[in-house]
XYZ file of C-alpha atoms in Angstrom:
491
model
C 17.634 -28.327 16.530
C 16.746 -30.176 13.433
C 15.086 -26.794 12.035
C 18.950 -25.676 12.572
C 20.690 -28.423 10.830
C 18.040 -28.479 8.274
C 18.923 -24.650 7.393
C 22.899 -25.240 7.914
C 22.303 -27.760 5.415
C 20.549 -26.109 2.580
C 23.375 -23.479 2.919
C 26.091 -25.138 2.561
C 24.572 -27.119 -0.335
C 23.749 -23.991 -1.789
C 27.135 -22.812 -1.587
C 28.434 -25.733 -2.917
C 26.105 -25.183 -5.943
C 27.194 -21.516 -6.310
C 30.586 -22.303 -6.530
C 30.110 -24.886 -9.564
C 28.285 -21.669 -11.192
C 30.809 -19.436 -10.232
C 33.891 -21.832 -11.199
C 32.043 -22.911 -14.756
C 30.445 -19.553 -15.545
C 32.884 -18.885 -18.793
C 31.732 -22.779 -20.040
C 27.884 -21.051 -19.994
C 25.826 -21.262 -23.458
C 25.845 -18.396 -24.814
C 22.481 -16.850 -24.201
C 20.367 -13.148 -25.221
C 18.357 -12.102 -22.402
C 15.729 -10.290 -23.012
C 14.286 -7.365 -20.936
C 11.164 -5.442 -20.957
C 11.364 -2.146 -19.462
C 8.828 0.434 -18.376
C 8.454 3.695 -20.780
C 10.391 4.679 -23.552
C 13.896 3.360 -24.941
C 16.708 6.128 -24.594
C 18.766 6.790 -27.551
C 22.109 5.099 -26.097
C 19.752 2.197 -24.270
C 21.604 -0.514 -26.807
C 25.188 0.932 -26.836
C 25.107 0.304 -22.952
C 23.685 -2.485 -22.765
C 26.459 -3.998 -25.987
C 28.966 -2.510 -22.707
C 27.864 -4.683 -20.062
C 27.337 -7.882 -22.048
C 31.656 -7.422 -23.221
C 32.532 -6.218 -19.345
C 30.828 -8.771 -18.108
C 31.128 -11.609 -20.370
C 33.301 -13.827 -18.408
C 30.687 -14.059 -15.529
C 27.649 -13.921 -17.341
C 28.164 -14.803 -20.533
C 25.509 -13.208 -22.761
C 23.937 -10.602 -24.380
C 20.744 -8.316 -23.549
C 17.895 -7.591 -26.019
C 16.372 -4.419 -23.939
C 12.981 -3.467 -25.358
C 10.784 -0.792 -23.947
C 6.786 -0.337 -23.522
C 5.437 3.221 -23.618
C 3.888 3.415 -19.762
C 0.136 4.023 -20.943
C 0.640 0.802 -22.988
C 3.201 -1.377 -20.698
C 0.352 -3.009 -18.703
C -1.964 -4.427 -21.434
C 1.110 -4.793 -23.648
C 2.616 -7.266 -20.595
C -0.853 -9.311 -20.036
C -1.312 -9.904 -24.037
C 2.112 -11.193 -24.130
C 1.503 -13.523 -21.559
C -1.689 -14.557 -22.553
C -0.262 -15.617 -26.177
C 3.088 -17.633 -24.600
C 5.731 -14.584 -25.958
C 9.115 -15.885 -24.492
C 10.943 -13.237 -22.915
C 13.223 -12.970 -19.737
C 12.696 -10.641 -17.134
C 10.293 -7.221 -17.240
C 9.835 -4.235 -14.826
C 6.608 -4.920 -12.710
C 4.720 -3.498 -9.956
C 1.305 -3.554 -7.910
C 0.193 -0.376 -10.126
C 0.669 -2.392 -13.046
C -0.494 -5.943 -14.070
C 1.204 -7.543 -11.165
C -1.963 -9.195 -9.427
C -3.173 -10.249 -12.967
C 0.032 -11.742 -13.980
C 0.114 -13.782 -11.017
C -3.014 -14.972 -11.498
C -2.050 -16.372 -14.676
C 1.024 -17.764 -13.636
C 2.833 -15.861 -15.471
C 5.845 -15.176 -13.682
C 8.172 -18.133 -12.840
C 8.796 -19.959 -9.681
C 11.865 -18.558 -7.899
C 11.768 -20.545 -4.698
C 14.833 -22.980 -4.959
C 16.759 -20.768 -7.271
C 17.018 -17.813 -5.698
C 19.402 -18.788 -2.982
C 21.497 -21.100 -4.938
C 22.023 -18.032 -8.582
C 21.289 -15.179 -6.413
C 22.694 -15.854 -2.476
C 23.241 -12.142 -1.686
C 20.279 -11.120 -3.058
C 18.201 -13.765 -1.092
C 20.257 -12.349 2.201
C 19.148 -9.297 1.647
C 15.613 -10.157 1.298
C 15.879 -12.457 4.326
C 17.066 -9.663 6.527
C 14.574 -7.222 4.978
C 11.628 -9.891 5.671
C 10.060 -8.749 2.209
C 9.997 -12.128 0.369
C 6.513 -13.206 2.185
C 4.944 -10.223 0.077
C 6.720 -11.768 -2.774
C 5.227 -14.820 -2.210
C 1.737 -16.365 -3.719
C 0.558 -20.161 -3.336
C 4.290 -20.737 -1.379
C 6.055 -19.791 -4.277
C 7.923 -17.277 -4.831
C 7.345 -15.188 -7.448
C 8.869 -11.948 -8.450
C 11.984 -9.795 -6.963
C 10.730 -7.285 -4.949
C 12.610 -3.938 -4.019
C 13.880 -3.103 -0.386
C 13.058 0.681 -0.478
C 11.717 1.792 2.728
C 9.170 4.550 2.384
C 5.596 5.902 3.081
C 3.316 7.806 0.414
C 1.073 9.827 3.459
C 0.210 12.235 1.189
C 1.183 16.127 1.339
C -0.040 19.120 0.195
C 3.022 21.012 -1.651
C 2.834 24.738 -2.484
C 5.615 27.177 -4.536
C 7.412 28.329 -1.475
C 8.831 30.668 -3.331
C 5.855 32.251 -4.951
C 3.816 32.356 -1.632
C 7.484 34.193 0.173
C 7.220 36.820 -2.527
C 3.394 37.247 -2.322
C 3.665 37.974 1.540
C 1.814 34.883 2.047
C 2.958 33.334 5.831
C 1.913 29.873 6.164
C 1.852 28.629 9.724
C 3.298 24.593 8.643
C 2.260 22.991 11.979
C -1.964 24.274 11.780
C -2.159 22.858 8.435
C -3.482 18.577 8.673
C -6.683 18.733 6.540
C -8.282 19.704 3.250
C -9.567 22.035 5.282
C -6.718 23.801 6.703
C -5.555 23.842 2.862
C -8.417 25.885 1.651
C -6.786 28.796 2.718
C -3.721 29.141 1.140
C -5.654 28.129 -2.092
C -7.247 31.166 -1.687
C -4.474 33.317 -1.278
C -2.244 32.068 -4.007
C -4.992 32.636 -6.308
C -5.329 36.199 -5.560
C -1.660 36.438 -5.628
C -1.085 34.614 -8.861
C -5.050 35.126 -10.890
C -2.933 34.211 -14.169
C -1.669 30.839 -12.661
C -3.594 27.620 -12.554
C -3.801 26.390 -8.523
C -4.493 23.108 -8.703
C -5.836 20.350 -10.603
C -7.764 18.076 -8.699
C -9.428 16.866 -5.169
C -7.019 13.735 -3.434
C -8.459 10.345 -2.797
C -4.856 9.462 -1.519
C -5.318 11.979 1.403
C -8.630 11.011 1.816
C -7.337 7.376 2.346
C -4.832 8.587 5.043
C -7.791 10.326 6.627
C -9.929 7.226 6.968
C -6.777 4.564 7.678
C -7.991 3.111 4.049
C -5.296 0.791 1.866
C -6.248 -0.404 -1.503
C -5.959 -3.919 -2.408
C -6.864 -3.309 -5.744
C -9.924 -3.076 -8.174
C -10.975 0.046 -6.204
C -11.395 -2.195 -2.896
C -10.358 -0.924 0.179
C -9.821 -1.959 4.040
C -9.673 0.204 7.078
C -6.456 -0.637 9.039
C -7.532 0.075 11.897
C -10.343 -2.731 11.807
C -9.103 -5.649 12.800
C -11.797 -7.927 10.932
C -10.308 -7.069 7.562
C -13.219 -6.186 5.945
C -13.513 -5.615 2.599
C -15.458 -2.632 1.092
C -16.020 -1.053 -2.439
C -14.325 2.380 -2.478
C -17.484 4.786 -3.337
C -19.443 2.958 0.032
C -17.019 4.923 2.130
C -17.010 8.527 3.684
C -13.824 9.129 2.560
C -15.007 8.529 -0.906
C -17.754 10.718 -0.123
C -15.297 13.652 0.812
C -13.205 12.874 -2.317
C -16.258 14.215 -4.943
C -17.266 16.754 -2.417
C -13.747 18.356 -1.856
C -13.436 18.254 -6.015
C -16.451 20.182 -6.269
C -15.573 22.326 -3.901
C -12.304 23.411 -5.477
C -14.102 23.475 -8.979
C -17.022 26.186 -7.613
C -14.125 28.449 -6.282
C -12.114 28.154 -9.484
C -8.759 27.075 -8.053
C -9.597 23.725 -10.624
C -9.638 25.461 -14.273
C -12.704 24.739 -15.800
C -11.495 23.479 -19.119
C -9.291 21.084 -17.531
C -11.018 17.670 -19.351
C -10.215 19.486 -22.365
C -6.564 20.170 -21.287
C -4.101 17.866 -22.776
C -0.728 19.557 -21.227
C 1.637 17.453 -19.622
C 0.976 18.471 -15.839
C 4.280 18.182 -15.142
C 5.498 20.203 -17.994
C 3.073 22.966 -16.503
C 4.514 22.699 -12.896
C 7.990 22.540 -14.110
C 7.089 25.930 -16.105
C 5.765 27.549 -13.360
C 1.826 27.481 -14.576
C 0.310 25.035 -11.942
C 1.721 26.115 -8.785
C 0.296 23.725 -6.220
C 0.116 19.918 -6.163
C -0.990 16.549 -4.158
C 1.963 14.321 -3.369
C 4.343 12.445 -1.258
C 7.221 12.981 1.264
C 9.208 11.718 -2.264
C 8.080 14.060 -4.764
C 7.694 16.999 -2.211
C 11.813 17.130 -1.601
C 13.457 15.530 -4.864
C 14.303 17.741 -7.452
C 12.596 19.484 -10.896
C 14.003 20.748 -14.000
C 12.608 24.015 -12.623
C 12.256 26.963 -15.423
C 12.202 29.745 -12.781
C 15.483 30.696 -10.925
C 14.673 29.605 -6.730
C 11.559 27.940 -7.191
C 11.001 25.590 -4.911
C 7.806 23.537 -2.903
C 7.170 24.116 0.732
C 4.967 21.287 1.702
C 2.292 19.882 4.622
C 1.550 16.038 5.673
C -2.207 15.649 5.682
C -3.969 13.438 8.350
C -0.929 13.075 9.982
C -2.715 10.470 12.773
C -4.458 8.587 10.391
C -2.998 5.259 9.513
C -0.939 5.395 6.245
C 0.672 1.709 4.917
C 4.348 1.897 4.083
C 5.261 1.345 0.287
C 4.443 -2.326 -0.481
C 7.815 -4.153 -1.438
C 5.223 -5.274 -4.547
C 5.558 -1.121 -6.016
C 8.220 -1.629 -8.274
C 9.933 -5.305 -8.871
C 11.506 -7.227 -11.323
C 9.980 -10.435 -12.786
C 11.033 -13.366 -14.339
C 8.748 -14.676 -17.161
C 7.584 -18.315 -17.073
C 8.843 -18.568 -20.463
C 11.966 -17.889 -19.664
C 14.577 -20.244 -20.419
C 17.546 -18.357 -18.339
C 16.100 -18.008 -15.257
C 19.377 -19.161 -13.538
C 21.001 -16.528 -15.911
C 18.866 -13.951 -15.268
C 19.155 -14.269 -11.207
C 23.213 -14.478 -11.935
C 22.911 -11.045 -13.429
C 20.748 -9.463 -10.221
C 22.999 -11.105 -7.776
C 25.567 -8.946 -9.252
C 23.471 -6.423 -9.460
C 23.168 -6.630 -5.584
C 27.209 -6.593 -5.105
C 28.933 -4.728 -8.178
C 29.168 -1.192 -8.371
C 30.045 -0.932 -11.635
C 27.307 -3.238 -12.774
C 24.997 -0.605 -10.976
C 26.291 2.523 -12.364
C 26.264 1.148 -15.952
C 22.784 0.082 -15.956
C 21.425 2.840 -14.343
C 23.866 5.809 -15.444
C 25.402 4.098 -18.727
C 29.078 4.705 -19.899
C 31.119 6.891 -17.774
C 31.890 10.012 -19.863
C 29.833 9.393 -22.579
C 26.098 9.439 -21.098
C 27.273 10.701 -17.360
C 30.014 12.027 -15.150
C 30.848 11.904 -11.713
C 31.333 15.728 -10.106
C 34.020 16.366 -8.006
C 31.358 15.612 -4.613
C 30.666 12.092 -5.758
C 27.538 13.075 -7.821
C 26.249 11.942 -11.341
C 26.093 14.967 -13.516
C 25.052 15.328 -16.734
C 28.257 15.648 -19.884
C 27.729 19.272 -21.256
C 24.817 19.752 -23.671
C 23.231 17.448 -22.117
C 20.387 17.753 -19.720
C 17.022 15.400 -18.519
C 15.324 16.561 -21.710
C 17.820 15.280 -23.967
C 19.748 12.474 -21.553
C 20.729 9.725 -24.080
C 20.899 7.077 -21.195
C 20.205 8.431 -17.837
C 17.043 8.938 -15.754
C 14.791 5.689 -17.541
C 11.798 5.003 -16.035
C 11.516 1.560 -15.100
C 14.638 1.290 -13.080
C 13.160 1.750 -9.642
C 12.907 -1.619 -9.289
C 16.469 -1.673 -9.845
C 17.372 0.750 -7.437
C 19.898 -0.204 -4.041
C 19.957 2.952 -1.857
C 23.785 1.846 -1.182
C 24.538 2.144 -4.488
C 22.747 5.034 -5.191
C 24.729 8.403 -6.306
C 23.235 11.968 -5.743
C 22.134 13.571 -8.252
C 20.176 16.922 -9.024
C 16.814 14.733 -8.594
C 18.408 12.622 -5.802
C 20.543 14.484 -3.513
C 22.702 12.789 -0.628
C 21.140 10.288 2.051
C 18.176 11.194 0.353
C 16.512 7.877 0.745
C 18.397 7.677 3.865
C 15.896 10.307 4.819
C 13.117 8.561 3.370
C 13.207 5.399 5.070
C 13.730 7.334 8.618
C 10.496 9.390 7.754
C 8.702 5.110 7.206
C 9.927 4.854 10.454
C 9.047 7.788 12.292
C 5.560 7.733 13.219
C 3.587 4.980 14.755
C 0.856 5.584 12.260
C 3.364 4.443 9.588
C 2.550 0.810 9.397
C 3.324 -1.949 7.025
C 0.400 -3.409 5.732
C -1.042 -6.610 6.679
C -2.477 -7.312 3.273
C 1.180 -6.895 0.777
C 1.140 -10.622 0.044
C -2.734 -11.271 -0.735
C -3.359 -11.844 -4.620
C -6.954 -11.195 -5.411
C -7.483 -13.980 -8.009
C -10.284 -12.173 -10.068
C -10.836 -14.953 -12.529
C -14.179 -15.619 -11.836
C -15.202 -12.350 -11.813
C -13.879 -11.159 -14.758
C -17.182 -9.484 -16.461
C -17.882 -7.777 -13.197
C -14.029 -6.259 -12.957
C -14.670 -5.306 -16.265
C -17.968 -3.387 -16.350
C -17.206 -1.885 -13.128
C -13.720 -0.610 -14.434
C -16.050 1.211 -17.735
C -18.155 2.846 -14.867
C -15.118 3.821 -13.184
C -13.230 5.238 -15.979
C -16.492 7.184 -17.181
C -16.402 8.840 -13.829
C -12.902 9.411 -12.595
C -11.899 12.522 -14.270
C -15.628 14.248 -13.473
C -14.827 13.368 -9.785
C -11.492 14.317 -9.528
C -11.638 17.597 -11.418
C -15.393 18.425 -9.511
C -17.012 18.972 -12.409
C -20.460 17.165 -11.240
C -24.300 17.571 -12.219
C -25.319 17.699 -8.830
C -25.084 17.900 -5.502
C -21.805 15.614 -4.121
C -24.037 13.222 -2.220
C -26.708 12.448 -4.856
C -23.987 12.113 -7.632
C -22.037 9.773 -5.279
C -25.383 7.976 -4.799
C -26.561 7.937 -8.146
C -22.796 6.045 -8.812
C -22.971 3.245 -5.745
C -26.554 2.641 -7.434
C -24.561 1.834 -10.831
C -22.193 -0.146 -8.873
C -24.093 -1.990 -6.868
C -24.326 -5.463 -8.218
C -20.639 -5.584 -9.841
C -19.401 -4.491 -6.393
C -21.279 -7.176 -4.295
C -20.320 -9.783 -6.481
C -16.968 -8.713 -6.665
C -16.671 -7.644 -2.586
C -18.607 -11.229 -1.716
C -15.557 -13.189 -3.848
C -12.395 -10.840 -2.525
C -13.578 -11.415 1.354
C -13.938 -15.488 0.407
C -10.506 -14.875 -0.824
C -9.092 -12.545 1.886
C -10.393 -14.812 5.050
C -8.845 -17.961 3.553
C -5.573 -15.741 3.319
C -5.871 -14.585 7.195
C -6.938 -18.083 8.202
C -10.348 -17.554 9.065
């Protein structure tokens, strides 16, 4: 009961508080927030942006400074900024990134009391979601996460099209396994000897295969073991698999043997019609391409359909508010009405009505004429996923109707789609910096040979030979992320 009144309470207090805000929102200072996106800056980024700060003025009262950091740079970029005390107001964040990192430097502010009071819808919808624990680090909380339900099981996708005209007949319910796969490799490349098949072996399938989820500096956990045991990546089998299936794709040619040296955009040569097969998710195997061939199309496979596979950490794509900031309560006014205002939505991720998009006459965001995803002067940023409310959402030729509709019924459709017991655990890696780092160099010095097959050896003594070179950097670092880990569970 006094849990009860104790909650009834802090409601009405902060709805008290919000409608002070609300009430006394044109009396605001005048503030420039500024925003660091993911990837780089479309032509008509500031023109919209100028829009929303003069439709919005009365509520928010501000301006936006939107910068942009080319993806291969955004992560080191973010963590040197921090480091030297830049003042900035919110950025584009994720798990992939320099989340963990960030955290651990306590560099992201404390959201816990303001949330509800600057942003009460938004803190509903996390409530009902249950996604702020993974958003939470030392009881804090610490960053917005997204409520996008999904699962990356990984799939095996394959020109439909192509394979239809070849005479190729693909029987969808045998296929499960790399091995099952093999086959149509084969086929397509007899079909199609002036295409490129594919360009790599998948770790992510072999993670599905073996229940595996990554928490990070190429550490991994079996879900299905209910001890939580931490191990280095390369001491699995599935890693194991990973090297052998590349090599085995490299010895039959389906990986181009010149592909370290290859510098196109592998999405360029999909798109184009020269690499005709890919690894990928239930995401990427149904949204759309700007396709160069009239009908193409993927046709695509789940792999390891029984092993376990974690649904999409709310941690994948979020916003953050710096510690430096000195708008937080600004900033959480603006995604608030994010959460609520169409309008606010559509400008920020389509831009000006007529100018940068239109609306077709089925409700869906078109490009104007002349325009198109190579030349958009607004639409289709990265770094707006963490942005994104499925609600809000209008189809469009990458995103068709109840797409993600779709997508979160596929999360839920298995029983070997799980959430993953480990979202919220930070690995603080601070005192095992040097060993991060030299493993990372090993790593990095490897990856591509793996991936691509191109070993000196056989599978298992090059995989050997590498744990050998790991072996120190991994103990030390395994030893400290179990300490870590066990405190998290309790043990």
């Amino acid at each position: 009961m006094k849990k009860l009144v104790a909650l009834v309470l802090a409601a009405l207090i902060a709805l008290s508080m919000l409608s002070i805000m609300v009430a006394s929102a044109s009396e605001l200072p005048h503030v420039t927030l500024k925003f660091i996106f993911f990837a780089d800056k479309k032509a008509d980024t500031d023109k919209v942006w100028a829009a929303i700060a003069e439709k919005y003025k009365d509520v928010l009262n501000c301006d936006f400074d939107v910068q942009f950091i080319p993806g291969d740079d955004y992560k080191q970029m973010l963590l040197y900024k921090a480091g030297a005390g830049d003042e900035w107001d919110m950025n584009f964040e994720g798990e992939w990134l320099g989340y963990f990192q960030m955290i651990a430097m306590d560099a992201y502010a404390d959201l816990t009391d303001l949330l509800p009071v600057y942003a009460p819808n938004l803190f509903e919808a996390y409530q009902e979601s249950g996604v702020l624990n993974a958003a939470t680090h030392n009881g804090k909380i610490v960053c917005l996460p997204w409520t996008m339900m999904m699962n990356n099981r990984q799939t095996f996708q394959w020109r439909g099209d192509l394979a239809d005209a070849a005479g190729i007949v693909v029987d969808k319910e045998s296929i499960t396994t790399f091995e099952d796969v093999y086959p149509i490799l084969e086929q397509l490349q007899a079909a199609y000897p002036d295409r490129y098949i594919i360009e790599s072996s998948s770790w992510d399938a072999m993670k599905n295969k073996y229940s595996l989820v990554e928490i990070g500096n190429g550490l991994v956990i079996d879900l299905s073991d209910p001890s939580g045991t931490i191990l280095a990546k390369e001491n699995t089998d599935a890693f194991r698999e990973f090297v052998a299936f590349g090599k085995k794709l490299q010895d039959a040619g389906f990986i181009w043997k010149d592909i370290l040296n290859d510098k196109t955009d592998r999405n360029a040569m999909i798109n184009e019609g020269q690499l005709i097969t890919k690894w990928g998710t239930y995401e990427f195997a149904r949204s759309g391409r700007p396709w160069v061939e009239e009908g193409a199309r993927w046709d695509y496979v789940f792999l390891y359909p029984e092993g376990l596979s974690p649904n999409r950490t709310p941690l994948a794509n979020v916003a953050a508010i710096s510690a430096t900031s000195n708008n937080v309560e600004r900033v959480l006014m603006f995604m608030n009405l994010l959460q609520i205002d169409q309008e606010l939505y559509d400008m920020m991720h389509y831009g000006i009505l007529g100018e940068t998009y239109q609306i077709n006459d089925e409700g869906a965001v078109v490009y104007p004429e002349g325009m198109s995803t190579a030349n958009s002067s607004f639409m289709g940023w990265q770094g707006r996923w963490a942005y994104w409310k499925p609600y809000f959402m209008r189809p469009d030729d990458e995103f068709p109707k109840d797409f993600w509709k779709e997508e979160a019924e596929y999360a839920m459709s298995s029983p070997y789609n799980i959430p993953s017991p480990y979202d919220a655990f930070v690995f603080n890696a601070e005192d095992v910096n040097v060993e991060i780092a030299q493993r990372d160099q090993v790593f990095e010095d490897h990856k591509k040979l793996f991936e691509s097959g191109i070993i000196n050896g056989e599978p298992d003594a090059v995989v050997d030979a590498y744990i050998a070179a790991q072996a120190i950097n991994a103990e030390i670092i395994v030893a400290e992320a179990q300490r870590q880990l066990d405190a998290f569970l309790g043990k």
